[in-house]
GROMACS .gro file of C-alpha atoms in nm:
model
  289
    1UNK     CA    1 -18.113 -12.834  23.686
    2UNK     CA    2 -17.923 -13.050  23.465
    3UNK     CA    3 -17.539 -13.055  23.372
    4UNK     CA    4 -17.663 -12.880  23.031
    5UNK     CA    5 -17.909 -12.627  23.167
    6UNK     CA    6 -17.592 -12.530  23.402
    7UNK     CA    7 -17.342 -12.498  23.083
    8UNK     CA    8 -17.600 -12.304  22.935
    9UNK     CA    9 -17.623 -12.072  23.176
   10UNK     CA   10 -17.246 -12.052  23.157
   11UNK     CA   11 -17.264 -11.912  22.855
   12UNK     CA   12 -17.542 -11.674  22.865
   13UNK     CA   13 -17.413 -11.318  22.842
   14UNK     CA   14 -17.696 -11.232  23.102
   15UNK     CA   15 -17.515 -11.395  23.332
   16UNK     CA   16 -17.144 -11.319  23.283
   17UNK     CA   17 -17.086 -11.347  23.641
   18UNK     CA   18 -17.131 -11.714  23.642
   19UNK     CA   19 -16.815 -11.824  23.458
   20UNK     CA   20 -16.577 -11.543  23.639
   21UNK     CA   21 -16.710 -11.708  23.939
   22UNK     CA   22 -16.622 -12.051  23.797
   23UNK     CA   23 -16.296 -11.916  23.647
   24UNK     CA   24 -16.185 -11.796  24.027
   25UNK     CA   25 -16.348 -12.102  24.191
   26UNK     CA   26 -16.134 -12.321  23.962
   27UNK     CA   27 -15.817 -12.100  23.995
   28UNK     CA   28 -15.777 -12.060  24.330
   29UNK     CA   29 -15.878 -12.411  24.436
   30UNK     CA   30 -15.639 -12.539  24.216
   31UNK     CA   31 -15.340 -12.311  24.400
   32UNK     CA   32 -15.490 -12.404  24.712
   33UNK     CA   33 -15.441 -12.767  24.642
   34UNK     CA   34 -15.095 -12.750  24.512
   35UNK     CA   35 -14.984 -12.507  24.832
   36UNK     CA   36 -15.204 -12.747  25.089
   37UNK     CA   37 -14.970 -13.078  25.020
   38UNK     CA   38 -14.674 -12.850  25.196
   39UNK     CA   39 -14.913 -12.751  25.425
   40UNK     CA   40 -15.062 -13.114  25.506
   41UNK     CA   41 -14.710 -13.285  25.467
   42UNK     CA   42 -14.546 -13.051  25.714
   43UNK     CA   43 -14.835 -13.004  25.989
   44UNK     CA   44 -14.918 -12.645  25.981
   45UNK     CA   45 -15.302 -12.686  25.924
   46UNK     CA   46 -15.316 -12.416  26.199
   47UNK     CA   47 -15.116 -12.204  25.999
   48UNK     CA   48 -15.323 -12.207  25.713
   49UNK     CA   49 -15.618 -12.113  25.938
   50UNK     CA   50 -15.449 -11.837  26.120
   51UNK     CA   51 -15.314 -11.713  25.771
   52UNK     CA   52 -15.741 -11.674  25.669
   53UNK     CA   53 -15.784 -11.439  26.023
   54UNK     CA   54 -15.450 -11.242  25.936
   55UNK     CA   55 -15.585 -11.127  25.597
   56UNK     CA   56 -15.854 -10.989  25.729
   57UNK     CA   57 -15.758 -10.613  25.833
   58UNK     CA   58 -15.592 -10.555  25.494
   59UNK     CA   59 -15.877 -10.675  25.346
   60UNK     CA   60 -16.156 -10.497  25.546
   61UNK     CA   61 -15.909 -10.125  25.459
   62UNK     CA   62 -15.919 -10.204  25.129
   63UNK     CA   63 -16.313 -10.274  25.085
   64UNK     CA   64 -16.335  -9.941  25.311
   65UNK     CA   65 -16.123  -9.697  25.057
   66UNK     CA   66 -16.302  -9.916  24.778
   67UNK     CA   67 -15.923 -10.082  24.700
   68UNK     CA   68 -15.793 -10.416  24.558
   69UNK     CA   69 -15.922 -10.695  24.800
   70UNK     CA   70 -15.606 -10.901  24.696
   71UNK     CA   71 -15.347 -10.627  24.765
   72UNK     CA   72 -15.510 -10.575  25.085
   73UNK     CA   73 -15.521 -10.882  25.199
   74UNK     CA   74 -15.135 -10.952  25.101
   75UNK     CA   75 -14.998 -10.700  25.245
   76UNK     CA   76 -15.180 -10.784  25.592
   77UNK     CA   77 -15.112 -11.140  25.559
   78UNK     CA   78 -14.734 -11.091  25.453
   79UNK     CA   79 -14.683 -10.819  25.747
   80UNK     CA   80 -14.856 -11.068  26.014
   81UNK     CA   81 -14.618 -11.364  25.865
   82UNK     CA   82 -14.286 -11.178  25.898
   83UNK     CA   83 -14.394 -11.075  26.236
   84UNK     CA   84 -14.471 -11.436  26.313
   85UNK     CA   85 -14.148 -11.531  26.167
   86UNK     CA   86 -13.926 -11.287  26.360
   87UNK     CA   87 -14.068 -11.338  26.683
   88UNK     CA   88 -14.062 -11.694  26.661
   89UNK     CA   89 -13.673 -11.706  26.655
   90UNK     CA   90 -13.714 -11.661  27.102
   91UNK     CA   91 -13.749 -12.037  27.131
   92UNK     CA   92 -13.915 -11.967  27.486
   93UNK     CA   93 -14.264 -11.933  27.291
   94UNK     CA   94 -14.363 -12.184  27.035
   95UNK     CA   95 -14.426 -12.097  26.735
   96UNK     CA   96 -14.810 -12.204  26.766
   97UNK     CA   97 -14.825 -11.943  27.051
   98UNK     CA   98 -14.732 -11.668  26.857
   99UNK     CA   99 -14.949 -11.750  26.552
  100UNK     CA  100 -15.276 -11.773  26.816
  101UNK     CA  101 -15.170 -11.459  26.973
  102UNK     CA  102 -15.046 -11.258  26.657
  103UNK     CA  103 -15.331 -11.355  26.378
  104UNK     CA  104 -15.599 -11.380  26.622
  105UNK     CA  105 -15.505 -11.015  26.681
  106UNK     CA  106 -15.547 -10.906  26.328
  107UNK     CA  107 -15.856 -11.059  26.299
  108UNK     CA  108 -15.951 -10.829  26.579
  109UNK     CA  109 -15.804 -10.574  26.423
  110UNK     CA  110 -16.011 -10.650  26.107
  111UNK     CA  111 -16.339 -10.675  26.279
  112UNK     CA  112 -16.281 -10.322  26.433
  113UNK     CA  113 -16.156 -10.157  26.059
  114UNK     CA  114 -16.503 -10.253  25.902
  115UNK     CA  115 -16.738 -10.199  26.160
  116UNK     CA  116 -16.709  -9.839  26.089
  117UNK     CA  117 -16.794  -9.908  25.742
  118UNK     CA  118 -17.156  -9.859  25.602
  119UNK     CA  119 -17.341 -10.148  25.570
  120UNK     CA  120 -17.174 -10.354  25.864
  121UNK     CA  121 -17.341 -10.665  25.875
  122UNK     CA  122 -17.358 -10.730  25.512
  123UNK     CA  123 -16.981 -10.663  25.452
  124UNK     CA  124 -16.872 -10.913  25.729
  125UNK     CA  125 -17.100 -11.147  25.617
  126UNK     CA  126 -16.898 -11.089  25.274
  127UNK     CA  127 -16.578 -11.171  25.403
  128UNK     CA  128 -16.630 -11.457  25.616
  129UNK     CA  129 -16.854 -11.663  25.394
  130UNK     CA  130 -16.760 -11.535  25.032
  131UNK     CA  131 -16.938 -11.366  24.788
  132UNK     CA  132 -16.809 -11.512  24.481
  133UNK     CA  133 -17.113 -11.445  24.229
  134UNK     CA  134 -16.980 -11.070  24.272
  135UNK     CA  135 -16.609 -11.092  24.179
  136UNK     CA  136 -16.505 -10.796  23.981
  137UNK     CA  137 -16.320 -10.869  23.586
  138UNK     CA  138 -16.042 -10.710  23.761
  139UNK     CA  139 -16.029 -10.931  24.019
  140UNK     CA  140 -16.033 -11.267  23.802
  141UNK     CA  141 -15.685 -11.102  23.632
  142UNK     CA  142 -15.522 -11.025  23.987
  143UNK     CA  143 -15.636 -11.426  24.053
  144UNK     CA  144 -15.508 -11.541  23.764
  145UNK     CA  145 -15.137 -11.324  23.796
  146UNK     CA  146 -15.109 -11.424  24.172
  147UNK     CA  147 -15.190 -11.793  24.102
  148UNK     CA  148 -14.946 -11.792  23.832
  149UNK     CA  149 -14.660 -11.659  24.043
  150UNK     CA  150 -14.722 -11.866  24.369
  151UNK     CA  151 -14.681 -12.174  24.207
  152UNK     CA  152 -14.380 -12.054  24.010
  153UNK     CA  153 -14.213 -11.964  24.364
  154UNK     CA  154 -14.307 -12.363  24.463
  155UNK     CA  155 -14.184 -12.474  24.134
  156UNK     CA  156 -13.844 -12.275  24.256
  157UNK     CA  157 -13.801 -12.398  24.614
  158UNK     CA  158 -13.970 -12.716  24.548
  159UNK     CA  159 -13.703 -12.898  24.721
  160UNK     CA  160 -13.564 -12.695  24.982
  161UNK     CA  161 -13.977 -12.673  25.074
  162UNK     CA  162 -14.000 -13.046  25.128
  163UNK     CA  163 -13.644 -13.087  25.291
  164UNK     CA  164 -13.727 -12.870  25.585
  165UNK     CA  165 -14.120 -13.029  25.568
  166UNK     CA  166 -13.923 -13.341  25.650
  167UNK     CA  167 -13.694 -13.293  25.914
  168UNK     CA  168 -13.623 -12.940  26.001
  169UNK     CA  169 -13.330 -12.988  26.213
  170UNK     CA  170 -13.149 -13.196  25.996
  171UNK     CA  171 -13.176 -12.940  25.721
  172UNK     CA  172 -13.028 -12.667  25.950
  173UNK     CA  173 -12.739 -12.826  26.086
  174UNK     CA  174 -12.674 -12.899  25.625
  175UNK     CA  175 -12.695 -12.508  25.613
  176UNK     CA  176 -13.016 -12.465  25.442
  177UNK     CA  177 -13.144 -12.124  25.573
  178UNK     CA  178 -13.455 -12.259  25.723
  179UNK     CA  179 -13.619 -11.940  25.866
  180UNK     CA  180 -13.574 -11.783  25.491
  181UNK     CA  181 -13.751 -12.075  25.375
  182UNK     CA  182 -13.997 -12.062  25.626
  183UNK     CA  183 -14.100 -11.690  25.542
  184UNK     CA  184 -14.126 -11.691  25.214
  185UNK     CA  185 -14.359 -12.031  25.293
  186UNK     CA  186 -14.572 -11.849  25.466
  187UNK     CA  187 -14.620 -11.566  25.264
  188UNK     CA  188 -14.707 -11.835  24.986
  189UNK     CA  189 -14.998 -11.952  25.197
  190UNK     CA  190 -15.090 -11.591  25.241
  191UNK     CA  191 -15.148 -11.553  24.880
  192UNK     CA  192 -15.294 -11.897  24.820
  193UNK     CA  193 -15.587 -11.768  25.121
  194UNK     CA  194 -15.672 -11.396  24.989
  195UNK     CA  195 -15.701 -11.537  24.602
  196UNK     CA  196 -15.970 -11.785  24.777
  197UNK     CA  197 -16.099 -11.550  25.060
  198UNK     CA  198 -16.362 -11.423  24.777
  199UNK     CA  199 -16.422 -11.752  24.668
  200UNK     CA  200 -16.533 -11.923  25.033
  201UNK     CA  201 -16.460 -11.654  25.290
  202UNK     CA  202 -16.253 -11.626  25.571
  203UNK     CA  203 -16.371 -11.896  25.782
  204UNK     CA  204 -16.420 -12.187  25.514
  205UNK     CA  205 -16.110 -12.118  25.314
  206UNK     CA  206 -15.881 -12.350  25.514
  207UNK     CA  207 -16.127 -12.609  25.410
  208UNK     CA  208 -16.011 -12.510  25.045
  209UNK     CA  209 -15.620 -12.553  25.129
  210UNK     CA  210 -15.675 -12.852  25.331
  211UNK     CA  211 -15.920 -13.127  25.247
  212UNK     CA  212 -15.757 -13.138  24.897
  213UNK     CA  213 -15.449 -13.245  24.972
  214UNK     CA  214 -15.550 -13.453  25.276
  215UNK     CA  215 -15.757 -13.661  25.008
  216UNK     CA  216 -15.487 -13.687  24.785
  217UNK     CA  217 -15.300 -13.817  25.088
  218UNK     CA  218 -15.528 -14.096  25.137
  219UNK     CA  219 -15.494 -14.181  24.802
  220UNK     CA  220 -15.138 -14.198  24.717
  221UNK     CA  221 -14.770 -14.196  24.918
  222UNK     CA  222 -14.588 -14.033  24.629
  223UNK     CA  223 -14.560 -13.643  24.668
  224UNK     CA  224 -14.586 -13.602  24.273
  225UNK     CA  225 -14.892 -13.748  24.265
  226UNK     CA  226 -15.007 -13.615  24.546
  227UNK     CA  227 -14.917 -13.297  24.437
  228UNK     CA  228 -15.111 -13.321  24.078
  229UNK     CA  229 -15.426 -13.504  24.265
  230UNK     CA  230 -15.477 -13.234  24.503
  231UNK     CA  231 -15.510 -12.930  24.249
  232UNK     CA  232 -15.733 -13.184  24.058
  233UNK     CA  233 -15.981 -13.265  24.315
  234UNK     CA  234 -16.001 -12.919  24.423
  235UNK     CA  235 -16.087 -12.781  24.107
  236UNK     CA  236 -16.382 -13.081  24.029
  237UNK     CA  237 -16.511 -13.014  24.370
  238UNK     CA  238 -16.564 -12.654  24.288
  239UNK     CA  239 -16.731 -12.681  24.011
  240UNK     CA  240 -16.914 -12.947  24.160
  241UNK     CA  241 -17.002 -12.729  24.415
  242UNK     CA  242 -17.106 -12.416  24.194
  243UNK     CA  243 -17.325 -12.638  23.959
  244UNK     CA  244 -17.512 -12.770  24.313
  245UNK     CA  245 -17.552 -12.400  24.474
  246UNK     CA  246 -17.643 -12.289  24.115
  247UNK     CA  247 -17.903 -12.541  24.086
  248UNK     CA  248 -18.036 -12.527  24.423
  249UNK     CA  249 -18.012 -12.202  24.533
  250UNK     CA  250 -17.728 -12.270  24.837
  251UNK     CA  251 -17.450 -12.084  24.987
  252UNK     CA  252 -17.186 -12.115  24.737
  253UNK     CA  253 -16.884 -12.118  24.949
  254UNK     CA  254 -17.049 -12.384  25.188
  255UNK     CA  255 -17.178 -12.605  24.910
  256UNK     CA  256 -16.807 -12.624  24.778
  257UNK     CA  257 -16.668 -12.710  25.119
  258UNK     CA  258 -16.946 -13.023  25.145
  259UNK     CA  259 -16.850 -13.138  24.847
  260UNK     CA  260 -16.499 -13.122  24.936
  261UNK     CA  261 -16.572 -13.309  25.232
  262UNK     CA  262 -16.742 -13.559  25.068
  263UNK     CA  263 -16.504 -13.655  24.794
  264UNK     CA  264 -16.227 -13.663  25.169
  265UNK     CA  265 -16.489 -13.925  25.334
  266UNK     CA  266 -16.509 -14.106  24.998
  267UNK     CA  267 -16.109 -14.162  24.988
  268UNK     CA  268 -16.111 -14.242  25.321
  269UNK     CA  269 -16.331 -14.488  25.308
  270UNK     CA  270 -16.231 -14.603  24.911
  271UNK     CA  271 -15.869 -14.541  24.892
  272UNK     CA  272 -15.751 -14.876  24.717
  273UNK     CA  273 -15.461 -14.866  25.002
  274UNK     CA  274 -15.547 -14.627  25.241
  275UNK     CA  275 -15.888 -14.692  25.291
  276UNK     CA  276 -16.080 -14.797  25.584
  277UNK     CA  277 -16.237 -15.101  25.348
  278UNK     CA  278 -15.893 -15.203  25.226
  279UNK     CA  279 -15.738 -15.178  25.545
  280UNK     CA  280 -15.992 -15.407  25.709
  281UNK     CA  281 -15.984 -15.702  25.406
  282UNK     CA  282 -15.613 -15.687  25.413
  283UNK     CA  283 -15.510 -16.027  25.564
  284UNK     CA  284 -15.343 -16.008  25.899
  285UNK     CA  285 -15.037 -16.137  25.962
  286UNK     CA  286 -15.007 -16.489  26.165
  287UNK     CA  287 -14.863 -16.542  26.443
  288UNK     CA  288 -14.683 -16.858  26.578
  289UNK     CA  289 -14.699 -16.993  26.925
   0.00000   0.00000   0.00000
């Protein structure tokens, strides 16, 4: 299929679902890249991960009382943060430990909720791989609203976000409340992975939060830039990645993640800087006997 076969299809009203999917696809993977530079420049790839398995419970009640997916998945995610955030004030457990023992839990917890829902297999399949050619209108609003107020929240605490990214400890002994900051941080990345959850699923979604910014990492040292890159290669990798799962019949959710993994290999092999290439033609510095 070619690029105009594909926007064709897009606008066929026999196949409405196609641009929703696009729509949430683009939306969330944008989010996802603008919430993932925090995530990349402070570290907490884990957390991101452990967010995805947290979700899961509120999202497996609310497919079994036939609620919002979204709201579900918040409120589980939000519940599991604050818990992770409370308990992680004992500094005789890391916070790493509690996140493996807390999220891993809900996950559990999740797997238990929708077993005892009809159609077992094909529900879990649902939520950890994505079923995004079956969003609901609904859904693409709740996307759209959640999207719109996550990023306002970074726009907010843009600074005090990259201040205790930087150097935590510094920024506690200035009297900037760090474990506020970290709470309402993690609750961010809790909405940025249940607006993508339907997109990719539970286990690929980190890949959706992650290789973004990572590649706008490789690609520039400026957080501004890296910070307008991200959302922008997210976004161009999912529609790259609908229009090759369209066209050839694949897994939607995994085609995206490929294609985000190829445009990562392609910066780290590319970057102008940052590059494996560039590294190995820059001249090396001479050294005198």
């Amino acid at each position: 299929m070619n690029p105009v076969e594909f926007l064709t299809d897009l606008l066929n009203p026999d196949l409405a679902f196609l641009p929703k999917a696009l729509a949430v696809a683009v939306m969330s993977s944008v989010v996802c890249g603008v919430v993932g530079c925090y995530v990349v420049l402070r570290g907490m790839a884990f957390i991101g991960d452990a967010v995805s398995h947290a979700v899961f419970p509120g999202l497996a009640v609310a497919f079994v009382v036939s609620g919002n997916l979204v709201l579900g998945g918040s409120i589980a995610g939000i519940l599991t943060a604050i818990l992770v955030a409370v308990f992680a004030q004992n500094r005789r457990l890391r916070e790493d430990t509690l996140i493996g023992v807390l999220f891993v839990a809900a996950f559990a917890v999740g797997i238990v909720i929708i077993s005892q829902a009809p159609g077992y297999a094909g529900s879990l399949q649902q939520f950890l791989f994505g079923s995004i050619t079956g969003i609901p209108t609904s859904d693409l609003y709740v996307v759209a609203g959640t999207g719109t107020a996550v990023l306002a929240v970074l726009l907010l605490f843009h600074k005090e976000f990259v201040t205790i990214s930087l150097d935590r400890e510094s920024a506690r002994a200035m009297g900037v409340r760090v474990f506020w900051l970290d709470l309402v941080l993690y609750v961010i990345v809790t909405l940025a992975v249940v607006i993508s959850v339907q997109t990719i699923g539970n286990i690929l979604v980190l890949a959706l939060l992650v290789t973004p910014a990572a590649t706008a990492r490789l690609l520039t040292d400026r957080l501004g830039r890296m910070m307008a890159i991200a959302p922008a290669v997210g976004a161009g990798c999912a529609l790259a990645g609908l229009y090759v799962s369209w066209s050839w019949d694949l897994p939607t959710g995994g085609t995206i993640v490929l294609v985000l993994t190829a445009a990562f290999l392609t910066a780290w092999f590319l970057a102008p800087r940052r590059g494996l290439l560039a590294r190995r033609r820059a001249p090396r510095p001479h050294t005198t006997d």
